[in-house]
Short mmCIF file of C-alpha atoms in Angstrom, two decimals:
data_model
loop_
_atom_site.label_atom_id
_atom_site.label_comp_id
_atom_site.label_asym_id
_atom_site.label_seq_id
_atom_site.Cartn_x
_atom_site.Cartn_y
_atom_site.Cartn_z
CA MET A 1 129.15 -31.48 122.57
CA VAL A 2 129.50 -27.81 123.48
CA SER A 3 128.85 -26.76 119.93
CA THR A 4 125.67 -28.92 119.78
CA LYS A 5 124.26 -27.36 122.95
CA ALA A 6 125.00 -23.88 121.67
CA SER A 7 123.12 -24.47 118.41
CA ALA A 8 120.08 -25.81 120.31
CA LEU A 9 119.98 -22.69 122.48
CA ILE A 10 120.07 -20.48 119.37
CA VAL A 11 117.03 -22.32 117.84
CA LEU A 12 114.97 -21.93 121.04
CA ALA A 13 115.70 -18.21 121.18
CA ALA A 14 114.54 -17.77 117.57
CA CYS A 15 111.21 -19.57 118.24
CA ALA A 16 110.54 -17.39 121.27
CA SER A 17 111.00 -14.22 119.21
CA VAL A 18 108.54 -15.39 116.48
CA ALA A 19 105.53 -16.11 118.84
CA PRO A 20 104.97 -12.51 120.13
CA SER A 21 105.01 -11.08 116.60
CA ALA A 22 102.13 -13.45 115.51
CA SER A 23 99.97 -12.44 118.48
CA ALA A 24 100.47 -8.70 117.78
CA ARG A 25 98.73 -8.69 114.47
CA SER A 26 96.14 -5.94 113.57
CA PRO A 27 92.31 -6.38 114.05
CA SER A 28 91.77 -6.11 110.31
CA ALA A 29 93.59 -9.37 109.79
CA GLY A 30 91.22 -11.04 112.25
CA ARG A 31 88.23 -9.63 110.35
CA ALA A 32 89.62 -11.07 107.17
CA VAL A 33 89.67 -14.46 108.83
CA VAL A 34 86.00 -14.01 109.92
CA TRP A 35 84.92 -13.03 106.37
CA GLY A 36 86.60 -16.18 105.18
CA GLY A 37 84.09 -18.13 107.27
CA ARG A 38 86.34 -19.22 110.24
CA GLY A 39 84.87 -17.46 113.29
CA ASN A 40 87.66 -15.92 115.50
CA SER A 41 87.08 -15.16 119.15
CA ASP A 42 87.81 -11.41 118.72
CA ALA A 43 85.18 -10.87 115.89
CA THR A 44 82.16 -8.75 116.86
CA ALA A 45 78.47 -9.52 116.17
CA SER A 46 78.26 -6.81 113.50
CA ASP A 47 81.15 -8.31 111.61
CA ARG A 48 79.42 -11.69 111.58
CA LEU A 49 76.19 -10.18 110.22
CA ARG A 50 78.10 -8.45 107.45
CA ALA A 51 79.80 -11.71 106.62
CA LEU A 52 76.43 -13.49 106.37
CA GLU A 53 75.04 -10.79 104.05
CA VAL A 54 78.07 -11.03 101.79
CA ARG A 55 77.81 -14.82 101.60
CA GLY A 56 74.01 -14.74 100.90
CA GLY A 57 72.83 -16.05 104.27
CA ALA A 58 69.43 -15.36 105.87
CA SER A 59 69.10 -12.08 107.74
CA LYS A 60 66.28 -10.42 109.66
CA THR A 61 65.27 -8.20 106.73
CA ARG A 62 64.99 -11.21 104.47
CA ARG A 63 62.90 -13.12 106.97
CA LYS A 64 60.41 -10.23 107.10
CA THR A 65 59.72 -10.38 103.34
CA LYS A 66 59.12 -14.12 103.44
CA GLY A 67 55.46 -13.84 104.54
CA LYS A 68 54.49 -11.16 102.00
CA ARG A 69 52.47 -12.02 98.87
CA THR A 70 54.30 -11.80 95.57
CA ALA A 71 53.37 -12.51 91.98
CA SER A 72 55.13 -14.52 89.32
CA LEU A 73 55.99 -13.33 85.83
CA SER A 74 53.34 -15.57 84.29
CA SER A 75 50.58 -14.02 86.43
CA LEU A 76 51.64 -10.49 85.55
CA SER A 77 52.01 -11.21 81.84
CA SER A 78 48.24 -11.31 81.31
CA GLY A 79 47.97 -7.65 82.33
CA GLU A 80 44.73 -8.17 84.27
CA LYS A 81 46.25 -8.54 87.77
CA THR A 82 48.46 -6.38 89.97
CA ALA A 83 51.66 -7.48 91.72
CA THR A 84 49.62 -8.64 94.73
CA GLY A 85 47.45 -10.92 92.55
CA ARG A 86 44.30 -8.76 92.61
CA LYS A 87 42.32 -7.68 89.55
CA LYS A 88 42.97 -4.28 88.08
CA VAL A 89 40.31 -1.59 88.13
CA GLY A 90 39.60 -1.79 84.38
CA ALA A 91 39.41 -5.60 84.17
CA ALA A 92 35.61 -5.72 84.70
CA SER A 93 35.01 -3.13 81.98
CA LYS A 94 37.16 -5.16 79.58
CA GLU A 95 35.02 -8.24 80.26
CA LYS A 96 31.86 -6.23 79.54
CA LYS A 97 33.39 -4.95 76.31
CA SER A 98 34.25 -8.50 75.25
CA ALA A 99 30.64 -9.63 75.89
CA LEU A 100 29.36 -6.69 73.83
CA GLY A 101 31.83 -7.58 71.09
CA ASP A 102 30.58 -11.18 71.00
CA THR A 103 27.00 -9.96 70.69
CA MET A 104 27.92 -7.67 67.81
CA GLN A 105 29.74 -10.51 66.06
CA LYS A 106 26.65 -12.71 66.34
CA TYR A 107 24.50 -9.86 65.02
CA LYS A 108 26.81 -9.36 62.03
CA ALA A 109 26.78 -13.10 61.33
CA ILE A 110 23.04 -12.96 60.50
CA LEU A 111 22.30 -12.98 56.77
CA PRO A 112 22.06 -9.40 55.43
CA LEU A 113 18.39 -9.11 54.49
CA THR A 114 17.20 -10.95 57.60
CA ARG A 115 19.45 -8.69 59.69
CA VAL A 116 17.85 -5.59 58.14
CA TYR A 117 14.36 -6.96 58.80
CA ILE A 118 15.14 -7.80 62.44
CA THR A 119 16.63 -4.33 62.91
CA MET A 120 13.48 -2.69 61.53
CA VAL A 121 11.36 -4.78 63.91
CA GLY A 122 13.47 -3.55 66.82
CA VAL A 123 13.23 0.09 65.69
CA THR A 124 9.44 0.01 65.29
CA THR A 125 9.04 -1.71 68.66
CA PHE A 126 11.18 0.98 70.31
CA LEU A 127 9.13 3.74 68.64
CA GLY A 128 5.93 2.08 69.86
CA MET A 129 7.26 2.04 73.43
CA VAL A 130 8.34 5.69 73.29
CA LEU A 131 5.29 7.12 71.51
CA GLY A 132 2.63 5.01 73.19
CA GLU A 133 -0.06 2.85 71.64
CA GLU A 134 -2.23 5.61 70.14
CA LEU A 135 0.60 7.64 68.61
CA ALA A 136 2.26 4.46 67.32
CA GLN A 137 -0.97 3.41 65.64
CA GLY A 138 -1.26 6.83 64.01
CA LEU A 139 2.35 6.89 62.80
CA LEU A 140 3.12 3.27 61.90
CA ALA A 141 -0.21 1.71 60.86
CA LEU A 142 -1.18 1.16 57.24
CA ASP A 143 -3.46 3.99 56.09
CA PRO A 144 -4.12 4.04 52.32
CA ILE A 145 -5.34 7.64 52.24
CA ARG A 146 -2.31 9.05 54.07
CA THR A 147 0.01 6.71 52.16
CA ILE A 148 -1.18 7.79 48.71
CA TYR A 149 -2.25 11.39 49.19
CA GLY A 150 -0.02 12.29 52.12
CA MET A 151 3.05 10.61 50.54
CA GLU A 152 3.72 8.70 53.79
CA LEU A 153 5.38 5.88 51.91
CA TRP A 154 6.92 4.27 54.99
CA ARG A 155 3.57 2.94 56.20
CA PRO A 156 3.56 -0.38 54.24
CA LEU A 157 7.06 -1.13 55.57
CA THR A 158 6.27 -0.26 59.19
CA ALA A 159 3.02 -2.26 58.98
CA ALA A 160 5.11 -5.27 57.92
CA CYS A 161 7.60 -4.80 60.80
CA PHE A 162 5.54 -3.82 63.85
CA LEU A 163 4.86 -6.80 66.15
CA GLY A 164 3.31 -4.88 69.03
CA PRO A 165 4.70 -4.18 72.51
CA PRO A 166 7.34 -6.53 73.99
CA SER A 167 5.83 -9.74 75.35
CA ILE A 168 6.19 -13.51 75.13
CA GLY A 169 4.22 -13.47 71.87
CA TRP A 170 6.49 -10.74 70.49
CA LEU A 171 9.55 -12.79 71.40
CA MET A 172 8.22 -15.93 69.71
CA SER A 173 7.23 -13.99 66.57
CA ALA A 174 10.69 -12.40 66.35
CA TYR A 175 12.28 -15.84 66.69
CA TYR A 176 10.06 -17.26 63.91
CA LEU A 177 10.90 -14.28 61.72
CA PHE A 178 14.61 -14.86 62.22
CA GLU A 179 14.39 -18.65 61.77
CA TYR A 180 12.18 -18.77 58.67
CA GLY A 181 13.72 -15.70 57.07
CA SER A 182 17.25 -17.06 57.46
CA SER A 183 16.19 -20.42 56.01
CA LEU A 184 14.62 -18.80 52.94
CA GLU A 185 17.53 -16.44 52.35
CA ARG A 186 20.05 -19.26 52.75
CA ALA A 187 18.13 -21.53 50.37
CA TYR A 188 17.33 -19.10 47.53
CA GLY A 189 19.80 -16.24 47.96
CA THR A 190 19.50 -12.65 49.13
CA ALA A 191 18.29 -11.25 45.80
CA GLN A 192 15.45 -13.77 45.45
CA HIS A 193 14.51 -13.30 49.09
CA LEU A 194 14.20 -9.56 48.47
CA VAL A 195 11.82 -10.26 45.58
CA PHE A 196 9.79 -12.49 47.90
CA LEU A 197 9.58 -9.86 50.66
CA LEU A 198 8.61 -7.05 48.26
CA GLY A 199 5.90 -9.24 46.73
CA GLN A 200 4.56 -10.13 50.17
CA VAL A 201 4.47 -6.50 51.29
CA GLY A 202 2.55 -5.54 48.14
CA LEU A 203 0.01 -8.37 48.32
CA LEU A 204 -0.52 -8.11 52.06
CA SER A 205 -0.96 -4.34 51.82
CA ILE A 206 -3.86 -4.91 49.39
CA PHE A 207 -5.39 -7.62 51.61
CA SER A 208 -4.99 -5.44 54.72
CA VAL A 209 -6.73 -2.46 53.07
CA LEU A 210 -9.63 -4.68 51.98
CA ILE A 211 -10.04 -6.37 55.38
CA GLY A 212 -9.06 -3.40 57.57
CA GLN A 213 -5.90 -4.79 59.18
CA PRO A 214 -3.50 -2.01 60.28
CA PHE A 215 -0.48 -4.34 60.66
CA PHE A 216 0.45 -7.58 58.89
CA ALA A 217 3.84 -8.68 60.27
CA PRO A 218 2.38 -12.03 61.51
CA SER A 219 1.10 -12.63 57.97
CA VAL A 220 4.65 -12.25 56.58
CA ILE A 221 5.88 -14.89 59.06
CA THR A 222 3.10 -17.29 58.01
CA ALA A 223 3.92 -16.69 54.33
CA MET A 224 7.58 -17.58 54.96
CA LEU A 225 6.57 -20.74 56.77
CA HIS A 226 4.13 -21.71 54.00
CA VAL A 227 6.77 -21.41 51.26
CA LEU A 228 9.25 -23.45 53.30
CA SER A 229 6.67 -26.11 54.07
CA ARG A 230 5.65 -26.47 50.42
CA SER A 231 9.28 -27.03 49.41
CA VAL A 232 9.45 -30.27 51.45
CA PRO A 233 5.79 -30.94 52.28
CA HIS A 234 6.10 -34.51 53.57
CA GLN A 235 9.11 -34.03 55.82
CA LYS A 236 8.34 -34.82 59.44
CA VAL A 237 8.78 -31.92 61.88
CA LYS A 238 7.98 -31.58 65.56
CA TRP A 239 5.17 -29.26 66.59
CA LEU A 240 4.62 -29.07 70.35
CA ILE A 241 4.75 -32.79 71.22
CA PHE A 242 3.56 -34.16 67.85
CA ASN A 243 5.45 -35.21 64.72
CA VAL A 244 3.51 -33.76 61.79
CA PRO A 245 4.15 -33.25 58.06
CA TYR A 246 5.82 -29.95 57.25
CA TRP A 247 2.91 -28.66 55.14
CA THR A 248 0.58 -28.71 58.17
CA LEU A 249 2.81 -26.48 60.29
CA PRO A 250 1.26 -23.12 59.17
CA TYR A 251 -2.18 -24.43 60.07
CA GLY A 252 -0.91 -25.67 63.43
CA LEU A 253 0.51 -22.19 64.15
CA MET A 254 -2.86 -20.68 63.22
CA ALA A 255 -4.72 -23.11 65.51
CA SER A 256 -2.43 -22.34 68.46
CA ASP A 257 -3.02 -18.58 68.05
CA VAL A 258 -6.78 -19.06 67.85
CA LEU A 259 -6.78 -21.15 71.03
CA GLN A 260 -4.57 -18.65 72.83
CA ALA A 261 -6.70 -15.64 71.84
CA GLN A 262 -9.94 -17.62 72.19
CA SER A 263 -11.29 -15.85 69.12
CA PRO A 264 -11.61 -16.92 65.45
CA ALA A 265 -10.40 -13.45 64.43
CA ALA A 266 -6.86 -14.51 65.33
CA ALA A 267 -6.87 -16.77 62.25
CA VAL A 268 -7.26 -13.85 59.81
CA PRO A 269 -3.54 -12.85 59.66
CA HIS A 270 -2.56 -16.50 59.09
CA VAL A 271 -5.08 -16.94 56.29
CA MET A 272 -3.71 -13.82 54.61
CA GLY A 273 -0.17 -15.15 54.94
CA ILE A 274 -1.05 -18.58 53.54
CA LEU A 275 -2.78 -17.00 50.51
CA SER A 276 0.05 -14.57 49.73
CA GLY A 277 2.71 -17.24 50.31
CA HIS A 278 0.91 -19.71 48.04
CA PHE A 279 0.65 -17.05 45.33
CA TYR A 280 4.44 -16.68 45.36
CA PHE A 281 5.11 -20.43 45.54
CA PHE A 282 2.76 -21.24 42.66
CA HIS A 283 4.11 -18.61 40.27
CA LYS A 284 7.73 -19.29 41.20
CA PHE A 285 7.90 -23.10 41.30
CA VAL A 286 4.68 -24.64 39.94
CA TRP A 287 3.77 -22.43 36.99
CA PRO A 288 7.19 -22.71 35.23
CA LYS A 289 6.93 -26.52 35.37
CA MET A 290 3.58 -26.28 33.61
CA GLY A 291 5.14 -24.35 30.74
CA GLY A 292 4.58 -20.83 32.07
CA GLU A 293 7.13 -18.04 32.51
CA ASP A 294 8.99 -17.48 35.77
CA TRP A 295 8.34 -13.77 36.14
CA LEU A 296 9.34 -13.69 39.81
CA THR A 297 13.05 -14.31 39.15
CA ALA A 298 15.37 -11.70 40.64
CA PRO A 299 16.81 -9.26 38.06
CA GLU A 300 20.35 -9.81 36.85
CA PHE A 301 21.75 -6.58 38.30
CA LEU A 302 20.21 -7.40 41.69
CA SER A 303 21.75 -10.88 41.70
CA ARG A 304 25.18 -9.48 40.81
CA ARG A 305 24.88 -6.91 43.56
CA LEU A 306 23.52 -9.06 46.40
CA ASP A 307 24.75 -12.55 45.43
CA PRO A 308 28.14 -12.07 43.75
CA ASN A 309 29.42 -15.56 44.61
CA SER A 310 26.31 -17.57 43.75
CA ARG A 311 27.31 -18.23 40.15
CA ASP A 312 30.86 -19.18 41.07
CA GLU A 313 29.58 -21.67 43.63
CA GLY A 314 27.14 -23.13 41.11
CA ARG A 315 29.87 -23.45 38.48
CA LYS A 316 32.20 -25.15 40.97
CA SER A 317 29.49 -27.63 42.00
CA VAL A 318 28.81 -28.50 38.34
CA GLU A 319 32.51 -28.99 37.65
CA ALA A 320 32.86 -31.19 40.72
CA ALA A 321 29.88 -33.28 39.60
CA LEU A 322 31.37 -33.71 36.12
CA LYS A 323 34.75 -34.73 37.52
CA GLY A 324 33.10 -37.27 39.78
CA ARG A 325 31.45 -39.10 36.91
CA LYS A 326 32.91 -42.50 36.10
CA LYS A 327 34.51 -42.76 32.70
CA GLY A 328 33.61 -45.94 30.79
CA LYS A 329 35.34 -47.50 27.84
CA GLY A 330 32.61 -46.44 25.42
CA ARG A 331 31.34 -48.33 22.40
CA LYS A 332 32.69 -48.54 18.89
CA LEU A 333 30.70 -47.09 16.04
CA GLY A 334 28.63 -49.80 14.41
CA GLY A 335 29.45 -52.22 17.17
CA LYS A 336 27.01 -54.14 19.27
#
């Protein structure tokens, strides 16, 4: 019994010696406990903030940046916006450049000879605006004396391109020139269209000298329309609010100009254009069918230069037509 009591006293003394040593630990050990996430009573406020930052918790500095505007990677990848989502300084100029680029692409898409003609119309109109009406008449009008003896050979070309000062009539004439010229060039090729235009300039120059017309660009437009209308004369087209045959369209255009000008003299350029256009159409399409020679065909070198792919396209269409023919069994020689 004595020995049992003595051993119990020894155990109690050992436990009492262990308790003070645990309470005398260093402050760093307590901080380690706080960093582990178990808040001790002796940890300071700064220690707790550091623990939150280490563990990724929300702090005051992070709360401040929450209300600010940021941008995603997808919004910055376009290169037109800043980090705040606003447009860059050069973004508007890039949009203007893209619009100009689209206009140039549409201009280059026009058929080559029609594009040259439209460009010459624009140049002569600009010269007329800069020089004034009197100086433009003296420089651009058709004058046979100054053309032949003064070697001012540009006058027949400028007389065929000048449509007067900018106006609603000028805009409509330029549109007709583009529409009918593109249709002719697309239908017969650039080389043949050049032959047509050179023939019209020559004939209309003679008519203009005889009648006293200084400019004949409206006559060229009427000649284009006459040739197109004679190709499919009975096709129905819409003029104003009426459906009329295609061959009557040049006369309808002439009637509208006469009514607008309230003078029969407005019909003179259209009559000249109908006559010169019919001269070309007769000698190009009617006379060869009557056994005559087609002397208005474009030269071979001109066709190779301006229409290099026309023969290849024709050959391919013929081959496709031959392949599409149905093959029959045929008939035996001497058979019924």
